[in-house]
């Protein structure tokens, strides 16, 4: 169903619950001095999302905030289909991409070769990746290092390379989970600009970040997840202020 102003919905999250079943560590049995597995208490359920619902529209850039362990990453993994809901459902007009080509990259290969691999992993033709090479290297600021094996890069350099490869593509629905936390300020500004560009080209972006500045500079709407529930959803300034207030 379109919004009252005619915008097209691209993702509908309908009453999503996620429960993780985890094996708790063995407990020391009292008095015996030996470590025994307490089988009765072995399996624990973590209710990470408790009935989250919202609709995302095209051209929105949605900030996702909340304290550690509140369920942000779980929600993002549910959107891309990596974590199935135990109840409820996610409907999307096209498959959302979780920013990251990390799995496709090989540390022993050069940055240059990894751009090719990452491009192929994103579904580019070889010629398309060739055409994007300079833009990716520039965005990652790795001009002098692009011939060196990726394992020689600092974690910040590796993260910049991964962001630059993934962001070279125009995504319809792009999810960025904490990827901006690693770079320096200049890189952060450039990646924020790229996120705005993707959004302007009719994409929808979800940005999970602990930087309220990134969220306010980039997002048109903010969702606050608190202990697995949608605490607030709306104007960035209002939601960020309420979140900050709750942490005082
Ligand atoms: N793979 C998993 N197995 C078990 N529990 C998990 C798993 N992933 C996350 N959790 C738990 O789910 C809750 C939400 O985690 P997460 O979605 O990572 O929160 P956030 O991204 O907001 O920090 C936490 O209690 C966390 O410990
Ligand atoms: Mg997380």
Short mmCIF file of C-alpha atoms and ligand atoms in Angstrom, two decimals:
data_model
loop_
_atom_site.label_atom_id
_atom_site.label_comp_id
_atom_site.label_asym_id
_atom_site.label_seq_id
_atom_site.Cartn_x
_atom_site.Cartn_y
_atom_site.Cartn_z
CA UNK A 1 0.00 0.00 0.00
CA UNK A 2 1.54 3.36 -0.98
CA UNK A 3 2.03 6.09 1.62
CA UNK A 4 -0.55 8.90 1.66
CA UNK A 5 1.87 11.02 -0.39
CA UNK A 6 2.26 8.25 -3.00
CA UNK A 7 5.72 6.95 -2.08
CA UNK A 8 6.37 3.31 -2.87
CA UNK A 9 6.97 0.91 0.02
CA UNK A 10 10.13 -1.16 -0.46
CA UNK A 11 10.41 -3.08 2.81
CA UNK A 12 7.57 -4.14 5.11
CA UNK A 13 8.58 -5.57 8.48
CA UNK A 14 5.53 -7.23 10.01
CA UNK A 15 5.57 -8.22 13.67
CA UNK A 16 9.05 -9.77 13.52
CA UNK A 17 10.25 -11.86 16.42
CA UNK A 18 13.69 -13.49 16.56
CA UNK A 19 14.63 -16.03 19.18
CA UNK A 20 18.16 -17.40 19.41
CA UNK A 21 18.68 -20.69 21.18
CA UNK A 22 22.04 -20.72 22.86
CA UNK A 23 23.87 -23.33 24.89
CA UNK A 24 24.89 -21.74 28.15
CA UNK A 25 28.33 -22.64 29.52
CA UNK A 26 28.59 -25.53 31.98
CA UNK A 27 28.17 -24.61 35.64
CA UNK A 28 30.32 -25.73 38.49
CA UNK A 29 28.30 -28.20 40.58
CA UNK A 30 28.29 -27.12 44.21
CA UNK A 31 30.48 -29.05 46.61
CA UNK A 32 32.05 -31.52 44.18
CA UNK A 33 34.95 -29.39 43.01
CA UNK A 34 34.40 -30.74 39.51
CA UNK A 35 32.97 -28.90 36.55
CA UNK A 36 29.80 -30.57 35.37
CA UNK A 37 27.49 -29.64 32.58
CA UNK A 38 24.16 -28.65 34.02
CA UNK A 39 22.02 -30.14 31.29
CA UNK A 40 18.70 -28.85 32.53
CA UNK A 41 19.94 -25.29 32.30
CA UNK A 42 22.00 -25.84 29.16
CA UNK A 43 19.67 -24.35 26.57
CA UNK A 44 18.73 -20.72 26.87
CA UNK A 45 16.49 -18.64 24.63
CA UNK A 46 17.43 -15.06 23.82
CA UNK A 47 14.41 -13.13 22.58
CA UNK A 48 16.35 -10.62 20.46
CA UNK A 49 13.39 -9.05 18.60
CA UNK A 50 9.94 -8.84 20.10
CA UNK A 51 7.36 -7.91 17.51
CA UNK A 52 9.01 -5.18 15.41
CA UNK A 53 6.88 -3.61 12.64
CA UNK A 54 7.51 -0.72 10.24
CA UNK A 55 7.40 0.11 6.53
CA UNK A 56 10.33 1.64 4.63
CA UNK A 57 9.70 3.68 1.48
CA UNK A 58 11.85 4.41 -1.56
CA UNK A 59 14.30 7.30 -1.18
CA UNK A 60 14.39 6.98 2.58
CA UNK A 61 17.61 6.85 4.52
CA UNK A 62 16.75 5.23 7.82
CA UNK A 63 19.06 5.49 10.79
CA UNK A 64 18.89 2.59 13.25
CA UNK A 65 20.01 3.40 16.80
CA UNK A 66 19.94 1.70 20.18
CA UNK A 67 22.34 0.57 22.87
CA UNK A 68 24.55 -2.52 22.48
CA UNK A 69 22.63 -5.77 22.40
CA UNK A 70 19.31 -4.06 21.65
CA UNK A 71 18.78 -6.04 18.44
CA UNK A 72 19.93 -3.70 15.64
CA UNK A 73 22.18 -6.19 13.86
CA UNK A 74 19.62 -8.95 14.30
CA UNK A 75 17.04 -6.74 12.60
CA UNK A 76 19.43 -5.99 9.72
CA UNK A 77 20.23 -9.68 9.27
CA UNK A 78 16.52 -10.41 9.22
CA UNK A 79 16.02 -7.84 6.44
CA UNK A 80 18.57 -9.56 4.21
CA UNK A 81 17.31 -13.04 5.07
CA UNK A 82 20.35 -14.23 7.03
CA UNK A 83 18.37 -14.66 10.25
CA UNK A 84 14.87 -16.09 9.85
CA UNK A 85 12.14 -14.61 12.06
CA UNK A 86 10.68 -17.09 14.56
CA UNK A 87 7.39 -15.23 14.09
CA UNK A 88 6.23 -12.53 11.68
CA UNK A 89 7.69 -11.75 8.25
CA UNK A 90 9.73 -9.37 6.11
CA UNK A 91 8.53 -8.41 2.63
CA UNK A 92 10.89 -6.56 0.27
CA UNK A 93 10.47 -5.29 -3.29
CA UNK A 94 14.01 -6.49 -4.11
CA UNK A 95 16.68 -8.31 -2.19
CA UNK A 96 18.33 -5.97 0.32
CA UNK A 97 22.15 -5.96 0.23
CA UNK A 98 24.10 -5.95 3.46
CA UNK A 99 27.10 -3.77 2.77
CA UNK A 100 30.07 -6.01 2.76
CA UNK A 101 31.97 -8.08 0.31
CA UNK A 102 34.29 -9.22 3.07
CA UNK A 103 33.71 -12.90 2.53
CA UNK A 104 34.79 -12.69 -1.10
CA UNK A 105 38.14 -11.02 -0.42
CA UNK A 106 41.47 -12.83 -0.04
CA UNK A 107 44.11 -11.35 2.30
CA UNK A 108 47.09 -12.68 0.31
CA UNK A 109 45.99 -10.95 -2.88
CA UNK A 110 46.66 -7.30 -3.65
CA UNK A 111 44.05 -4.59 -3.15
CA UNK A 112 43.84 -4.41 -6.93
CA UNK A 113 42.97 -8.12 -7.32
CA UNK A 114 40.52 -7.87 -4.45
CA UNK A 115 38.65 -5.06 -6.18
CA UNK A 116 38.15 -7.46 -9.07
CA UNK A 117 36.98 -10.26 -6.74
CA UNK A 118 34.67 -7.98 -4.78
CA UNK A 119 33.20 -6.59 -7.99
CA UNK A 120 32.46 -10.09 -9.27
CA UNK A 121 30.90 -10.98 -5.89
CA UNK A 122 28.56 -8.00 -6.32
CA UNK A 123 27.54 -9.28 -9.73
CA UNK A 124 29.56 -6.89 -11.91
CA UNK A 125 31.01 -7.96 -15.24
CA UNK A 126 34.82 -7.83 -15.38
CA UNK A 127 34.67 -4.82 -17.73
CA UNK A 128 32.37 -2.95 -15.33
CA UNK A 129 34.77 -3.54 -12.45
CA UNK A 130 37.66 -2.32 -14.63
CA UNK A 131 35.69 0.87 -15.25
CA UNK A 132 35.03 1.40 -11.55
CA UNK A 133 38.59 0.62 -10.43
CA UNK A 134 39.85 4.22 -10.20
CA UNK A 135 36.76 5.39 -8.38
CA UNK A 136 37.06 2.55 -5.84
CA UNK A 137 40.78 3.13 -5.26
CA UNK A 138 40.16 6.86 -4.85
CA UNK A 139 37.25 6.39 -2.48
CA UNK A 140 39.32 3.99 -0.36
CA UNK A 141 42.34 6.34 -0.53
CA UNK A 142 44.65 3.45 -1.25
CA UNK A 143 46.44 4.75 -4.36
CA UNK A 144 49.95 4.05 -3.02
CA UNK A 145 49.07 0.70 -1.49
CA UNK A 146 46.86 -0.90 -4.08
CA UNK A 147 49.62 -3.27 -5.32
CA UNK A 148 50.34 -4.61 -1.83
CA UNK A 149 48.70 -7.73 -0.36
CA UNK A 150 45.57 -6.86 1.58
CA UNK A 151 46.93 -8.56 4.70
CA UNK A 152 49.47 -5.74 5.01
CA UNK A 153 46.63 -3.18 5.38
CA UNK A 154 45.52 -1.86 8.74
CA UNK A 155 41.97 -2.78 9.76
CA UNK A 156 40.90 0.76 8.86
CA UNK A 157 42.40 0.45 5.36
CA UNK A 158 40.71 -2.92 4.86
CA UNK A 159 37.38 -1.50 5.97
CA UNK A 160 37.78 1.45 3.57
CA UNK A 161 38.49 -0.92 0.70
CA UNK A 162 35.43 -3.04 1.50
CA UNK A 163 33.19 0.01 1.80
CA UNK A 164 34.51 1.49 -1.46
CA UNK A 165 33.91 -1.75 -3.38
CA UNK A 166 30.41 -2.31 -2.02
CA UNK A 167 29.36 1.33 -2.39
CA UNK A 168 30.45 1.45 -6.04
CA UNK A 169 27.23 -0.29 -6.91
CA UNK A 170 23.87 1.49 -7.03
CA UNK A 171 21.85 -0.58 -4.56
CA UNK A 172 18.08 -0.53 -4.40
CA UNK A 173 18.10 -1.42 -0.72
CA UNK A 174 21.41 -1.06 1.05
CA UNK A 175 22.13 -1.89 4.68
CA UNK A 176 25.21 -0.44 6.35
CA UNK A 177 25.84 -1.87 9.83
CA UNK A 178 28.51 0.06 11.73
CA UNK A 179 30.82 0.14 8.72
CA UNK A 180 31.60 3.80 9.14
CA UNK A 181 32.97 3.42 12.63
CA UNK A 182 36.45 2.49 11.46
CA UNK A 183 37.62 5.24 9.15
CA UNK A 184 38.94 8.68 9.98
CA UNK A 185 36.73 11.75 9.74
CA UNK A 186 37.48 12.47 6.10
CA UNK A 187 36.58 8.93 5.06
CA UNK A 188 33.43 9.10 7.12
CA UNK A 189 32.32 12.27 5.38
CA UNK A 190 32.97 10.74 1.97
CA UNK A 191 31.09 7.55 2.82
CA UNK A 192 28.21 9.59 4.17
CA UNK A 193 28.14 11.54 0.91
CA UNK A 194 28.08 8.26 -1.02
CA UNK A 195 25.17 7.01 1.09
CA UNK A 196 23.24 10.21 0.32
CA UNK A 197 24.00 9.68 -3.39
CA UNK A 198 22.68 6.10 -3.35
CA UNK A 199 19.55 7.36 -1.66
CA UNK A 200 19.09 10.19 -4.19
CA UNK A 201 19.27 7.63 -6.99
CA UNK A 202 16.05 6.05 -5.69
CA UNK A 203 17.72 3.67 -3.29
CA UNK A 204 16.68 3.03 0.30
CA UNK A 205 19.45 2.93 2.87
CA UNK A 206 19.50 1.59 6.43
CA UNK A 207 22.39 2.93 8.48
CA UNK A 208 23.23 1.41 11.86
CA UNK A 209 25.57 3.70 13.72
CA UNK A 210 26.55 4.83 17.19
CA UNK A 211 27.56 8.18 15.73
CA UNK A 212 24.57 10.45 16.21
CA UNK A 213 26.36 12.94 13.98
CA UNK A 214 26.48 10.46 11.07
CA UNK A 215 22.85 9.61 11.69
CA UNK A 216 21.73 13.26 11.73
CA UNK A 217 23.89 14.18 8.70
CA UNK A 218 22.66 11.25 6.60
CA UNK A 219 19.20 10.09 7.59
CA UNK A 220 15.67 11.25 6.79
CA UNK A 221 14.12 9.03 9.44
CA UNK A 222 15.36 7.24 12.55
CA UNK A 223 14.26 4.01 14.21
CA UNK A 224 15.23 3.39 17.83
CA UNK A 225 15.40 -0.25 18.88
CA UNK A 226 15.34 -0.83 22.63
CA UNK A 227 15.59 -4.32 24.15
CA UNK A 228 14.21 -5.90 20.99
CA UNK A 229 11.30 -3.52 20.61
CA UNK A 230 10.68 -0.54 18.38
CA UNK A 231 10.83 2.25 20.92
CA UNK A 232 10.44 5.19 18.53
CA UNK A 233 10.26 5.84 14.78
CA UNK A 234 10.23 9.27 13.19
CA UNK A 235 12.02 12.56 12.72
CA UNK A 236 15.81 12.15 13.23
CA UNK A 237 16.22 15.08 15.60
CA UNK A 238 13.31 14.02 17.82
CA UNK A 239 14.30 10.35 18.00
CA UNK A 240 18.00 11.09 18.61
CA UNK A 241 17.12 13.58 21.36
CA UNK A 242 14.79 11.10 23.07
CA UNK A 243 17.45 8.39 22.84
CA UNK A 244 20.12 10.66 24.32
CA UNK A 245 17.73 11.71 27.08
CA UNK A 246 17.09 8.04 27.99
CA UNK A 247 20.82 7.45 28.48
CA UNK A 248 21.36 10.28 30.97
N1 LIG B 1 24.03 -15.52 16.76
C1 LIG B 1 23.53 -15.26 17.98
N2 LIG B 1 23.29 -16.27 18.86
C2 LIG B 1 22.78 -16.01 20.07
N3 LIG B 1 22.47 -14.79 20.52
C3 LIG B 1 22.68 -13.75 19.70
C4 LIG B 1 23.24 -13.93 18.40
N4 LIG B 1 23.34 -12.71 17.81
C5 LIG B 1 22.87 -11.82 18.71
N5 LIG B 1 22.49 -12.42 19.85
C6 LIG B 1 21.89 -11.78 21.04
O1 LIG B 1 20.75 -11.05 20.61
C7 LIG B 1 20.67 -9.79 21.25
C8 LIG B 1 20.73 -8.69 20.20
O2 LIG B 1 22.01 -8.66 19.60
P1 LIG B 1 22.37 -7.74 18.35
O3 LIG B 1 21.30 -7.86 17.35
O4 LIG B 1 23.75 -8.07 17.91
O5 LIG B 1 22.33 -6.27 19.01
P2 LIG B 1 23.03 -4.91 18.54
O6 LIG B 1 23.42 -5.02 17.10
O7 LIG B 1 21.97 -3.88 18.77
O8 LIG B 1 24.20 -4.69 19.44
C9 LIG B 1 21.82 -9.76 22.25
O9 LIG B 1 21.33 -10.20 23.48
C10 LIG B 1 22.81 -10.75 21.67
O10 LIG B 1 23.58 -11.32 22.69
MG1 LIG B 2 25.29 -4.72 16.12
#
